[in-house]
JSON list of C-alpha atoms in Angstrom, two decimals:
[
{"chain": "A", "resi": 1, "resn": "MET", "atom": "CA", "xyz": [31.95, -20.28, -4.56]},
{"chain": "A", "resi": 2, "resn": "SER", "atom": "CA", "xyz": [28.72, -21.40, -5.76]},
{"chain": "A", "resi": 3, "resn": "LEU", "atom": "CA", "xyz": [25.37, -22.86, -3.84]},
{"chain": "A", "resi": 4, "resn": "LYS", "atom": "CA", "xyz": [23.71, -26.20, -4.83]},
{"chain": "A", "resi": 5, "resn": "PHE", "atom": "CA", "xyz": [20.21, -26.57, -4.58]},
{"chain": "A", "resi": 6, "resn": "THR", "atom": "CA", "xyz": [17.66, -29.27, -5.06]},
{"chain": "A", "resi": 7, "resn": "VAL", "atom": "CA", "xyz": [14.56, -28.22, -7.05]},
{"chain": "A", "resi": 8, "resn": "ALA", "atom": "CA", "xyz": [12.28, -30.78, -7.27]},
{"chain": "A", "resi": 9, "resn": "SER", "atom": "CA", "xyz": [14.12, -33.28, -9.20]},
{"chain": "A", "resi": 10, "resn": "SER", "atom": "CA", "xyz": [16.49, -30.86, -10.71]},
{"chain": "A", "resi": 11, "resn": "ALA", "atom": "CA", "xyz": [19.67, -29.44, -9.44]},
{"chain": "A", "resi": 12, "resn": "LEU", "atom": "CA", "xyz": [20.07, -25.33, -9.47]},
{"chain": "A", "resi": 13, "resn": "GLU", "atom": "CA", "xyz": [23.95, -24.18, -9.05]},
{"chain": "A", "resi": 14, "resn": "PHE", "atom": "CA", "xyz": [24.41, -20.45, -8.14]},
{"chain": "A", "resi": 15, "resn": "VAL", "atom": "CA", "xyz": [27.57, -18.49, -7.65]},
{"chain": "A", "resi": 16, "resn": "PRO", "atom": "CA", "xyz": [26.05, -15.54, -4.91]},
{"chain": "A", "resi": 17, "resn": "THR", "atom": "CA", "xyz": [27.30, -12.59, -5.35]},
{"chain": "A", "resi": 18, "resn": "ARG", "atom": "CA", "xyz": [25.60, -10.28, -2.33]},
{"chain": "A", "resi": 19, "resn": "LEU", "atom": "CA", "xyz": [24.22, -11.55, 0.72]},
{"chain": "A", "resi": 20, "resn": "ILE", "atom": "CA", "xyz": [22.04, -9.43, 2.46]},
{"chain": "A", "resi": 21, "resn": "ASN", "atom": "CA", "xyz": [19.88, -10.05, 6.22]},
{"chain": "A", "resi": 22, "resn": "ALA", "atom": "CA", "xyz": [16.88, -8.11, 6.83]},
{"chain": "A", "resi": 23, "resn": "GLY", "atom": "CA", "xyz": [15.95, -7.79, 10.28]},
{"chain": "A", "resi": 24, "resn": "TYR", "atom": "CA", "xyz": [12.90, -6.17, 12.08]},
{"chain": "A", "resi": 25, "resn": "THR", "atom": "CA", "xyz": [10.44, -7.74, 9.25]},
{"chain": "A", "resi": 26, "resn": "GLY", "atom": "CA", "xyz": [7.45, -8.51, 10.87]},
{"chain": "A", "resi": 27, "resn": "ARG", "atom": "CA", "xyz": [4.20, -7.18, 9.44]},
{"chain": "A", "resi": 28, "resn": "ASP", "atom": "CA", "xyz": [2.58, -6.94, 13.21]},
{"chain": "A", "resi": 29, "resn": "GLN", "atom": "CA", "xyz": [4.69, -4.11, 14.61]},
{"chain": "A", "resi": 30, "resn": "ALA", "atom": "CA", "xyz": [3.25, -5.51, 18.38]},
{"chain": "A", "resi": 31, "resn": "ALA", "atom": "CA", "xyz": [4.98, -8.53, 17.47]},
{"chain": "A", "resi": 32, "resn": "VAL", "atom": "CA", "xyz": [7.96, -6.72, 16.51]},
{"chain": "A", "resi": 33, "resn": "GLN", "atom": "CA", "xyz": [8.02, -4.62, 19.53]},
{"chain": "A", "resi": 34, "resn": "ALA", "atom": "CA", "xyz": [8.06, -8.23, 21.08]},
{"chain": "A", "resi": 35, "resn": "HIS", "atom": "CA", "xyz": [11.06, -9.29, 19.35]},
{"chain": "A", "resi": 36, "resn": "VAL", "atom": "CA", "xyz": [12.92, -5.65, 20.29]},
{"chain": "A", "resi": 37, "resn": "ALA", "atom": "CA", "xyz": [12.10, -6.06, 24.15]},
{"chain": "A", "resi": 38, "resn": "GLU", "atom": "CA", "xyz": [13.31, -9.93, 23.65]},
{"chain": "A", "resi": 39, "resn": "LEU", "atom": "CA", "xyz": [16.95, -8.43, 22.12]},
{"chain": "A", "resi": 40, "resn": "ARG", "atom": "CA", "xyz": [17.27, -5.53, 24.65]},
{"chain": "A", "resi": 41, "resn": "LYS", "atom": "CA", "xyz": [17.17, -8.45, 27.24]},
{"chain": "A", "resi": 42, "resn": "VAL", "atom": "CA", "xyz": [20.11, -9.35, 26.17]},
{"chain": "A", "resi": 43, "resn": "GLY", "atom": "CA", "xyz": [21.99, -6.16, 25.36]},
{"chain": "A", "resi": 44, "resn": "ILE", "atom": "CA", "xyz": [21.09, -5.63, 21.86]},
{"chain": "A", "resi": 45, "resn": "PRO", "atom": "CA", "xyz": [19.36, -2.14, 20.93]},
{"chain": "A", "resi": 46, "resn": "ALA", "atom": "CA", "xyz": [16.63, -1.77, 18.39]},
{"chain": "A", "resi": 47, "resn": "PRO", "atom": "CA", "xyz": [17.36, -0.13, 15.08]},
{"chain": "A", "resi": 48, "resn": "ALA", "atom": "CA", "xyz": [16.39, 3.54, 13.85]},
{"chain": "A", "resi": 49, "resn": "HIS", "atom": "CA", "xyz": [14.02, 2.14, 11.26]},
{"chain": "A", "resi": 50, "resn": "THR", "atom": "CA", "xyz": [12.68, -0.85, 10.31]},
{"chain": "A", "resi": 51, "resn": "PRO", "atom": "CA", "xyz": [12.73, -3.22, 8.37]},
{"chain": "A", "resi": 52, "resn": "CYS", "atom": "CA", "xyz": [16.80, -2.84, 8.53]},
{"chain": "A", "resi": 53, "resn": "PHE", "atom": "CA", "xyz": [19.18, -4.29, 6.32]},
{"chain": "A", "resi": 54, "resn": "PHE", "atom": "CA", "xyz": [22.50, -5.34, 6.83]},
{"chain": "A", "resi": 55, "resn": "PRO", "atom": "CA", "xyz": [25.30, -6.54, 4.16]},
{"chain": "A", "resi": 56, "resn": "LYS", "atom": "CA", "xyz": [27.47, -9.74, 4.48]},
{"chain": "A", "resi": 57, "resn": "PRO", "atom": "CA", "xyz": [30.54, -10.98, 1.93]},
{"chain": "A", "resi": 58, "resn": "ALA", "atom": "CA", "xyz": [28.89, -13.70, -0.22]},
{"chain": "A", "resi": 59, "resn": "ASP", "atom": "CA", "xyz": [31.55, -16.13, 1.12]},
{"chain": "A", "resi": 60, "resn": "LYS", "atom": "CA", "xyz": [29.74, -16.08, 4.65]},
{"chain": "A", "resi": 61, "resn": "LEU", "atom": "CA", "xyz": [26.84, -18.70, 3.29]},
{"chain": "A", "resi": 62, "resn": "GLN", "atom": "CA", "xyz": [27.74, -22.28, 4.19]},
{"chain": "A", "resi": 63, "resn": "GLN", "atom": "CA", "xyz": [25.44, -25.60, 3.20]},
{"chain": "A", "resi": 64, "resn": "ASN", "atom": "CA", "xyz": [27.46, -28.09, 5.37]},
{"chain": "A", "resi": 65, "resn": "GLY", "atom": "CA", "xyz": [29.57, -29.04, 7.74]},
{"chain": "A", "resi": 66, "resn": "PRO", "atom": "CA", "xyz": [29.94, -27.99, 11.50]},
{"chain": "A", "resi": 67, "resn": "VAL", "atom": "CA", "xyz": [30.09, -24.34, 12.35]},
{"chain": "A", "resi": 68, "resn": "PHE", "atom": "CA", "xyz": [33.18, -23.30, 14.58]},
{"chain": "A", "resi": 69, "resn": "ALA", "atom": "CA", "xyz": [31.67, -21.45, 17.66]},
{"chain": "A", "resi": 70, "resn": "LEU", "atom": "CA", "xyz": [34.58, -19.15, 20.01]},
{"chain": "A", "resi": 71, "resn": "ASP", "atom": "CA", "xyz": [32.27, -19.28, 22.89]},
{"chain": "A", "resi": 72, "resn": "ARG", "atom": "CA", "xyz": [28.63, -19.79, 24.26]},
{"chain": "A", "resi": 73, "resn": "ASP", "atom": "CA", "xyz": [27.55, -15.97, 23.04]},
{"chain": "A", "resi": 74, "resn": "CYS", "atom": "CA", "xyz": [27.24, -17.43, 19.41]},
{"chain": "A", "resi": 75, "resn": "SER", "atom": "CA", "xyz": [23.45, -17.84, 18.64]},
{"chain": "A", "resi": 76, "resn": "ALA", "atom": "CA", "xyz": [21.41, -18.80, 15.77]},
{"chain": "A", "resi": 77, "resn": "GLU", "atom": "CA", "xyz": [17.61, -18.19, 14.40]},
{"chain": "A", "resi": 78, "resn": "VAL", "atom": "CA", "xyz": [15.94, -19.38, 11.88]},
{"chain": "A", "resi": 79, "resn": "GLU", "atom": "CA", "xyz": [14.87, -17.64, 8.50]},
{"chain": "A", "resi": 80, "resn": "PHE", "atom": "CA", "xyz": [13.22, -17.85, 5.05]},
{"chain": "A", "resi": 81, "resn": "VAL", "atom": "CA", "xyz": [16.03, -17.04, 2.01]},
{"chain": "A", "resi": 82, "resn": "VAL", "atom": "CA", "xyz": [15.49, -15.50, -1.36]},
{"chain": "A", "resi": 83, "resn": "VAL", "atom": "CA", "xyz": [17.82, -16.80, -3.47]},
{"chain": "A", "resi": 84, "resn": "VAL", "atom": "CA", "xyz": [17.65, -14.34, -7.14]},
{"chain": "A", "resi": 85, "resn": "ALA", "atom": "CA", "xyz": [18.69, -16.35, -9.80]},
{"chain": "A", "resi": 86, "resn": "GLU", "atom": "CA", "xyz": [19.10, -16.13, -13.86]},
{"chain": "A", "resi": 87, "resn": "SER", "atom": "CA", "xyz": [16.16, -18.44, -13.87]},
{"chain": "A", "resi": 88, "resn": "GLY", "atom": "CA", "xyz": [13.97, -16.48, -11.55]},
{"chain": "A", "resi": 89, "resn": "TRP", "atom": "CA", "xyz": [13.50, -16.00, -7.47]},
{"chain": "A", "resi": 90, "resn": "TYR", "atom": "CA", "xyz": [13.78, -19.19, -5.23]},
{"chain": "A", "resi": 91, "resn": "VAL", "atom": "CA", "xyz": [13.21, -20.07, -1.62]},
{"chain": "A", "resi": 92, "resn": "SER", "atom": "CA", "xyz": [14.85, -21.60, 1.07]},
{"chain": "A", "resi": 93, "resn": "VAL", "atom": "CA", "xyz": [15.20, -21.53, 4.63]},
{"chain": "A", "resi": 94, "resn": "GLY", "atom": "CA", "xyz": [18.45, -21.21, 6.43]},
{"chain": "A", "resi": 95, "resn": "CYS", "atom": "CA", "xyz": [19.81, -19.23, 9.61]},
{"chain": "A", "resi": 96, "resn": "ASP", "atom": "CA", "xyz": [21.40, -15.80, 11.07]},
{"chain": "A", "resi": 97, "resn": "ILE", "atom": "CA", "xyz": [24.35, -16.86, 13.06]},
{"chain": "A", "resi": 98, "resn": "PHE", "atom": "CA", "xyz": [25.14, -14.21, 15.43]},
{"chain": "A", "resi": 99, "resn": "ASP", "atom": "CA", "xyz": [27.05, -13.20, 18.48]},
{"chain": "A", "resi": 100, "resn": "VAL", "atom": "CA", "xyz": [25.12, -11.73, 21.06]},
{"chain": "A", "resi": 101, "resn": "LYS", "atom": "CA", "xyz": [27.25, -9.73, 22.90]},
{"chain": "A", "resi": 102, "resn": "VAL", "atom": "CA", "xyz": [28.88, -8.23, 19.89]},
{"chain": "A", "resi": 103, "resn": "GLU", "atom": "CA", "xyz": [25.24, -7.95, 18.72]},
{"chain": "A", "resi": 104, "resn": "GLY", "atom": "CA", "xyz": [24.84, -5.54, 21.30]},
{"chain": "A", "resi": 105, "resn": "LEU", "atom": "CA", "xyz": [27.50, -3.42, 20.14]},
{"chain": "A", "resi": 106, "resn": "ARG", "atom": "CA", "xyz": [27.37, -3.67, 16.43]},
{"chain": "A", "resi": 107, "resn": "ALA", "atom": "CA", "xyz": [24.94, -5.88, 14.87]},
{"chain": "A", "resi": 108, "resn": "ASP", "atom": "CA", "xyz": [26.59, -5.64, 11.06]},
{"chain": "A", "resi": 109, "resn": "LYS", "atom": "CA", "xyz": [29.41, -6.57, 12.50]},
{"chain": "A", "resi": 110, "resn": "SER", "atom": "CA", "xyz": [28.27, -9.32, 14.72]},
{"chain": "A", "resi": 111, "resn": "LYS", "atom": "CA", "xyz": [26.65, -10.66, 11.83]},
{"chain": "A", "resi": 112, "resn": "CYS", "atom": "CA", "xyz": [30.40, -10.91, 9.77]},
{"chain": "A", "resi": 113, "resn": "LEU", "atom": "CA", "xyz": [31.30, -13.39, 12.84]},
{"chain": "A", "resi": 114, "resn": "TYR", "atom": "CA", "xyz": [29.62, -16.24, 11.15]},
{"chain": "A", "resi": 115, "resn": "PRO", "atom": "CA", "xyz": [28.15, -17.64, 8.25]},
{"chain": "A", "resi": 116, "resn": "ASN", "atom": "CA", "xyz": [24.89, -17.42, 7.17]},
{"chain": "A", "resi": 117, "resn": "TYR", "atom": "CA", "xyz": [23.81, -21.06, 7.21]},
{"chain": "A", "resi": 118, "resn": "LEU", "atom": "CA", "xyz": [21.64, -23.10, 4.30]},
{"chain": "A", "resi": 119, "resn": "ALA", "atom": "CA", "xyz": [19.50, -25.86, 3.86]},
{"chain": "A", "resi": 120, "resn": "ASP", "atom": "CA", "xyz": [20.39, -27.88, 0.47]},
{"chain": "A", "resi": 121, "resn": "GLU", "atom": "CA", "xyz": [16.89, -27.78, -0.83]},
{"chain": "A", "resi": 122, "resn": "ALA", "atom": "CA", "xyz": [14.72, -24.76, -2.44]},
{"chain": "A", "resi": 123, "resn": "TRP", "atom": "CA", "xyz": [11.13, -24.24, -4.19]},
{"chain": "A", "resi": 124, "resn": "THR", "atom": "CA", "xyz": [10.68, -22.03, -6.84]},
{"chain": "A", "resi": 125, "resn": "TYR", "atom": "CA", "xyz": [9.05, -18.83, -5.53]},
{"chain": "A", "resi": 126, "resn": "GLU", "atom": "CA", "xyz": [6.04, -18.95, -7.96]},
{"chain": "A", "resi": 127, "resn": "SER", "atom": "CA", "xyz": [4.94, -22.66, -5.97]},
{"chain": "A", "resi": 128, "resn": "VAL", "atom": "CA", "xyz": [4.29, -20.74, -3.10]},
{"chain": "A", "resi": 129, "resn": "ARG", "atom": "CA", "xyz": [3.34, -17.24, -3.93]},
{"chain": "A", "resi": 130, "resn": "ASP", "atom": "CA", "xyz": [-0.34, -17.57, -3.78]},
{"chain": "A", "resi": 131, "resn": "HIS", "atom": "CA", "xyz": [0.29, -19.34, -0.07]},
{"chain": "A", "resi": 132, "resn": "TRP", "atom": "CA", "xyz": [2.94, -17.71, 1.10]},
{"chain": "A", "resi": 133, "resn": "ASP", "atom": "CA", "xyz": [1.09, -16.67, 4.47]},
{"chain": "A", "resi": 134, "resn": "ALA", "atom": "CA", "xyz": [0.64, -20.38, 5.28]},
{"chain": "A", "resi": 135, "resn": "LEU", "atom": "CA", "xyz": [3.97, -21.04, 5.10]},
{"chain": "A", "resi": 136, "resn": "ILE", "atom": "CA", "xyz": [5.68, -22.20, 8.55]},
{"chain": "A", "resi": 137, "resn": "LEU", "atom": "CA", "xyz": [9.16, -21.41, 9.96]},
{"chain": "A", "resi": 138, "resn": "ARG", "atom": "CA", "xyz": [10.37, -23.73, 12.82]},
{"chain": "A", "resi": 139, "resn": "SER", "atom": "CA", "xyz": [13.99, -24.36, 14.52]},
{"chain": "A", "resi": 140, "resn": "TRP", "atom": "CA", "xyz": [14.53, -26.90, 17.53]},
{"chain": "A", "resi": 141, "resn": "ILE", "atom": "CA", "xyz": [17.35, -26.32, 20.23]},
{"chain": "A", "resi": 142, "resn": "ASP", "atom": "CA", "xyz": [19.01, -28.71, 22.86]},
{"chain": "A", "resi": 143, "resn": "GLY", "atom": "CA", "xyz": [18.38, -31.80, 20.63]},
{"chain": "A", "resi": 144, "resn": "GLY", "atom": "CA", "xyz": [14.61, -31.21, 20.25]},
{"chain": "A", "resi": 145, "resn": "ARG", "atom": "CA", "xyz": [13.32, -28.80, 22.43]},
{"chain": "A", "resi": 146, "resn": "LEU", "atom": "CA", "xyz": [11.11, -26.32, 20.43]},
{"chain": "A", "resi": 147, "resn": "TYR", "atom": "CA", "xyz": [12.61, -22.75, 20.00]},
{"chain": "A", "resi": 148, "resn": "GLN", "atom": "CA", "xyz": [10.71, -20.61, 17.14]},
{"chain": "A", "resi": 149, "resn": "GLU", "atom": "CA", "xyz": [7.30, -21.66, 15.38]},
{"chain": "A", "resi": 150, "resn": "GLY", "atom": "CA", "xyz": [5.14, -19.27, 13.05]},
{"chain": "A", "resi": 151, "resn": "THR", "atom": "CA", "xyz": [3.59, -18.61, 10.07]},
{"chain": "A", "resi": 152, "resn": "LEU", "atom": "CA", "xyz": [5.26, -16.41, 7.17]},
{"chain": "A", "resi": 153, "resn": "ALA", "atom": "CA", "xyz": [1.79, -14.49, 7.65]},
{"chain": "A", "resi": 154, "resn": "ALA", "atom": "CA", "xyz": [3.48, -12.57, 10.36]},
{"chain": "A", "resi": 155, "resn": "MET", "atom": "CA", "xyz": [6.38, -11.33, 8.31]},
{"chain": "A", "resi": 156, "resn": "LEU", "atom": "CA", "xyz": [6.76, -9.16, 5.21]},
{"chain": "A", "resi": 157, "resn": "ASP", "atom": "CA", "xyz": [7.11, -11.14, 2.13]},
{"chain": "A", "resi": 158, "resn": "PRO", "atom": "CA", "xyz": [9.69, -11.25, -0.36]},
{"chain": "A", "resi": 159, "resn": "GLN", "atom": "CA", "xyz": [8.29, -8.65, -2.46]},
{"chain": "A", "resi": 160, "resn": "ALA", "atom": "CA", "xyz": [7.79, -6.01, 0.01]},
{"chain": "A", "resi": 161, "resn": "LEU", "atom": "CA", "xyz": [11.24, -6.75, 1.34]},
{"chain": "A", "resi": 162, "resn": "MET", "atom": "CA", "xyz": [12.83, -6.45, -2.05]},
{"chain": "A", "resi": 163, "resn": "HIS", "atom": "CA", "xyz": [11.00, -2.88, -2.56]},
{"chain": "A", "resi": 164, "resn": "ALA", "atom": "CA", "xyz": [12.09, -1.44, 0.75]},
{"chain": "A", "resi": 165, "resn": "LEU", "atom": "CA", "xyz": [15.52, -3.39, -0.10]},
{"chain": "A", "resi": 166, "resn": "GLU", "atom": "CA", "xyz": [15.99, -2.07, -3.60]},
{"chain": "A", "resi": 167, "resn": "PRO", "atom": "CA", "xyz": [17.10, 1.78, -3.00]},
{"chain": "A", "resi": 168, "resn": "HIS", "atom": "CA", "xyz": [20.07, 0.33, -0.68]},
{"chain": "A", "resi": 169, "resn": "LEU", "atom": "CA", "xyz": [21.87, -1.62, -3.80]},
{"chain": "A", "resi": 170, "resn": "ALA", "atom": "CA", "xyz": [23.79, -0.28, -6.06]},
{"chain": "A", "resi": 171, "resn": "GLY", "atom": "CA", "xyz": [22.11, -1.49, -9.51]},
{"chain": "A", "resi": 172, "resn": "GLY", "atom": "CA", "xyz": [18.84, -2.51, -7.45]},
{"chain": "A", "resi": 173, "resn": "ILE", "atom": "CA", "xyz": [17.89, -6.02, -7.32]},
{"chain": "A", "resi": 174, "resn": "SER", "atom": "CA", "xyz": [19.65, -8.20, -9.69]},
{"chain": "A", "resi": 175, "resn": "GLU", "atom": "CA", "xyz": [21.02, -11.96, -10.26]},
{"chain": "A", "resi": 176, "resn": "GLY", "atom": "CA", "xyz": [23.15, -13.41, -7.45]},
{"chain": "A", "resi": 177, "resn": "LEU", "atom": "CA", "xyz": [21.51, -11.83, -4.39]},
{"chain": "A", "resi": 178, "resn": "VAL", "atom": "CA", "xyz": [21.16, -13.74, -1.23]},
{"chain": "A", "resi": 179, "resn": "LEU", "atom": "CA", "xyz": [18.07, -12.48, 1.24]},
{"chain": "A", "resi": 180, "resn": "SER", "atom": "CA", "xyz": [17.99, -13.89, 4.44]},
{"chain": "A", "resi": 181, "resn": "GLY", "atom": "CA", "xyz": [14.22, -12.42, 5.66]},
{"chain": "A", "resi": 182, "resn": "GLY", "atom": "CA", "xyz": [14.36, -11.86, 9.24]},
{"chain": "A", "resi": 183, "resn": "THR", "atom": "CA", "xyz": [12.65, -13.93, 12.15]},
{"chain": "A", "resi": 184, "resn": "LEU", "atom": "CA", "xyz": [10.59, -14.74, 14.56]},
{"chain": "A", "resi": 185, "resn": "SER", "atom": "CA", "xyz": [10.16, -14.17, 18.05]},
{"chain": "A", "resi": 186, "resn": "CYS", "atom": "CA", "xyz": [12.12, -17.22, 20.47]},
{"chain": "A", "resi": 187, "resn": "MET", "atom": "CA", "xyz": [10.05, -19.61, 22.71]},
{"chain": "A", "resi": 188, "resn": "VAL", "atom": "CA", "xyz": [13.22, -19.61, 25.30]},
{"chain": "A", "resi": 189, "resn": "GLU", "atom": "CA", "xyz": [14.24, -16.75, 27.14]},
{"chain": "A", "resi": 190, "resn": "GLY", "atom": "CA", "xyz": [18.34, -15.46, 27.05]},
{"chain": "A", "resi": 191, "resn": "MET", "atom": "CA", "xyz": [18.96, -16.79, 23.08]},
{"chain": "A", "resi": 192, "resn": "PRO", "atom": "CA", "xyz": [21.35, -19.67, 24.37]},
{"chain": "A", "resi": 193, "resn": "TYR", "atom": "CA", "xyz": [23.77, -21.50, 23.15]},
{"chain": "A", "resi": 194, "resn": "SER", "atom": "CA", "xyz": [23.40, -25.04, 21.94]},
{"chain": "A", "resi": 195, "resn": "SER", "atom": "CA", "xyz": [25.37, -27.42, 20.60]},
{"chain": "A", "resi": 196, "resn": "ILE", "atom": "CA", "xyz": [22.79, -28.88, 17.93]},
{"chain": "A", "resi": 197, "resn": "PHE", "atom": "CA", "xyz": [20.11, -26.21, 15.76]},
{"chain": "A", "resi": 198, "resn": "ARG", "atom": "CA", "xyz": [17.48, -27.74, 13.47]},
{"chain": "A", "resi": 199, "resn": "PHE", "atom": "CA", "xyz": [15.71, -25.69, 11.24]},
{"chain": "A", "resi": 200, "resn": "GLU", "atom": "CA", "xyz": [12.16, -26.33, 8.83]},
{"chain": "A", "resi": 201, "resn": "LEU", "atom": "CA", "xyz": [9.99, -24.52, 6.33]},
{"chain": "A", "resi": 202, "resn": "GLU", "atom": "CA", "xyz": [7.24, -26.49, 6.06]},
{"chain": "A", "resi": 203, "resn": "ASP", "atom": "CA", "xyz": [4.68, -26.09, 3.44]},
{"chain": "A", "resi": 204, "resn": "PRO", "atom": "CA", "xyz": [1.02, -27.00, 4.82]},
{"chain": "A", "resi": 205, "resn": "ILE", "atom": "CA", "xyz": [-0.56, -26.76, 1.22]},
{"chain": "A", "resi": 206, "resn": "LEU", "atom": "CA", "xyz": [1.87, -28.49, -0.97]},
{"chain": "A", "resi": 207, "resn": "HIS", "atom": "CA", "xyz": [2.74, -31.23, 1.82]},
{"chain": "A", "resi": 208, "resn": "ARG", "atom": "CA", "xyz": [6.30, -30.61, 1.96]},
{"chain": "A", "resi": 209, "resn": "LYS", "atom": "CA", "xyz": [9.02, -29.27, 4.19]},
{"chain": "A", "resi": 210, "resn": "ILE", "atom": "CA", "xyz": [12.47, -28.05, 3.75]},
{"chain": "A", "resi": 211, "resn": "SER", "atom": "CA", "xyz": [14.93, -29.01, 6.52]},
{"chain": "A", "resi": 212, "resn": "GLY", "atom": "CA", "xyz": [18.53, -28.51, 7.82]},
{"chain": "A", "resi": 213, "resn": "GLU", "atom": "CA", "xyz": [20.78, -29.07, 11.06]},
{"chain": "A", "resi": 214, "resn": "ILE", "atom": "CA", "xyz": [23.33, -27.33, 12.29]},
{"chain": "A", "resi": 215, "resn": "PRO", "atom": "CA", "xyz": [26.72, -28.94, 14.49]},
{"chain": "A", "resi": 216, "resn": "PHE", "atom": "CA", "xyz": [28.42, -26.19, 16.74]},
{"chain": "A", "resi": 217, "resn": "HIS", "atom": "CA", "xyz": [31.56, -26.92, 17.40]},
{"chain": "A", "resi": 218, "resn": "LEU", "atom": "CA", "xyz": [32.81, -25.01, 20.47]},
{"chain": "A", "resi": 219, "resn": "LEU", "atom": "CA", "xyz": [36.76, -23.74, 20.39]},
{"chain": "A", "resi": 220, "resn": "ASP", "atom": "CA", "xyz": [36.93, -25.02, 23.74]},
{"chain": "A", "resi": 221, "resn": "TRP", "atom": "CA", "xyz": [40.53, -26.97, 23.17]},
{"chain": "A", "resi": 222, "resn": "PHE", "atom": "CA", "xyz": [42.42, -23.92, 23.83]},
{"chain": "A", "resi": 223, "resn": "THR", "atom": "CA", "xyz": [42.50, -23.00, 27.66]},
{"chain": "A", "resi": 224, "resn": "GLU", "atom": "CA", "xyz": [44.22, -19.68, 28.29]},
{"chain": "A", "resi": 225, "resn": "THR", "atom": "CA", "xyz": [42.57, -16.45, 28.71]},
{"chain": "A", "resi": 226, "resn": "ILE", "atom": "CA", "xyz": [42.54, -13.32, 26.72]}
]
């Protein structure tokens, strides 16, 4: 499989080989603990060390179409994404999609139940590197209810994350890697299911945005309980 991004007026086609979801990536430990407390409310334990990394099969990447949810325990969070291509690093935005109840038992397995969803546009990392902290992540649920919002100053930057990740990767950081960089605290309690999840990365310095939208479809056409 390959991913396709629009980068300025050019096209980037990229074959992913490794996918990593990072977690608990806040620079401010008080904010990290707020997110930990948020997860504990819905039964998700905190990891022993932060940041933490969850490997996923590279075929769990999706850029269009709906996501089919088994039930309303399916939830999503917005994250910045770094793509390591032959021509350099690229930045986009996407979503970590997971099962809230399974996450409380095994976060790594929970994340493999659903894809990582990506926008179809990207920026070169070099074009945002000098004002990285000014970039803004946002997400919305329920047709327009603000769910997450904050600047990337709240999170470890790509170089710090790659430095922390590299010892865990056979062969180190190399072409084909997709790193989802962690998320912000939610503004709505309970990590609710939403039939439409919108997400965005804004660059207020260069006056541009990358956005996407996920339609979730419940598998509610089968009524027998297990």
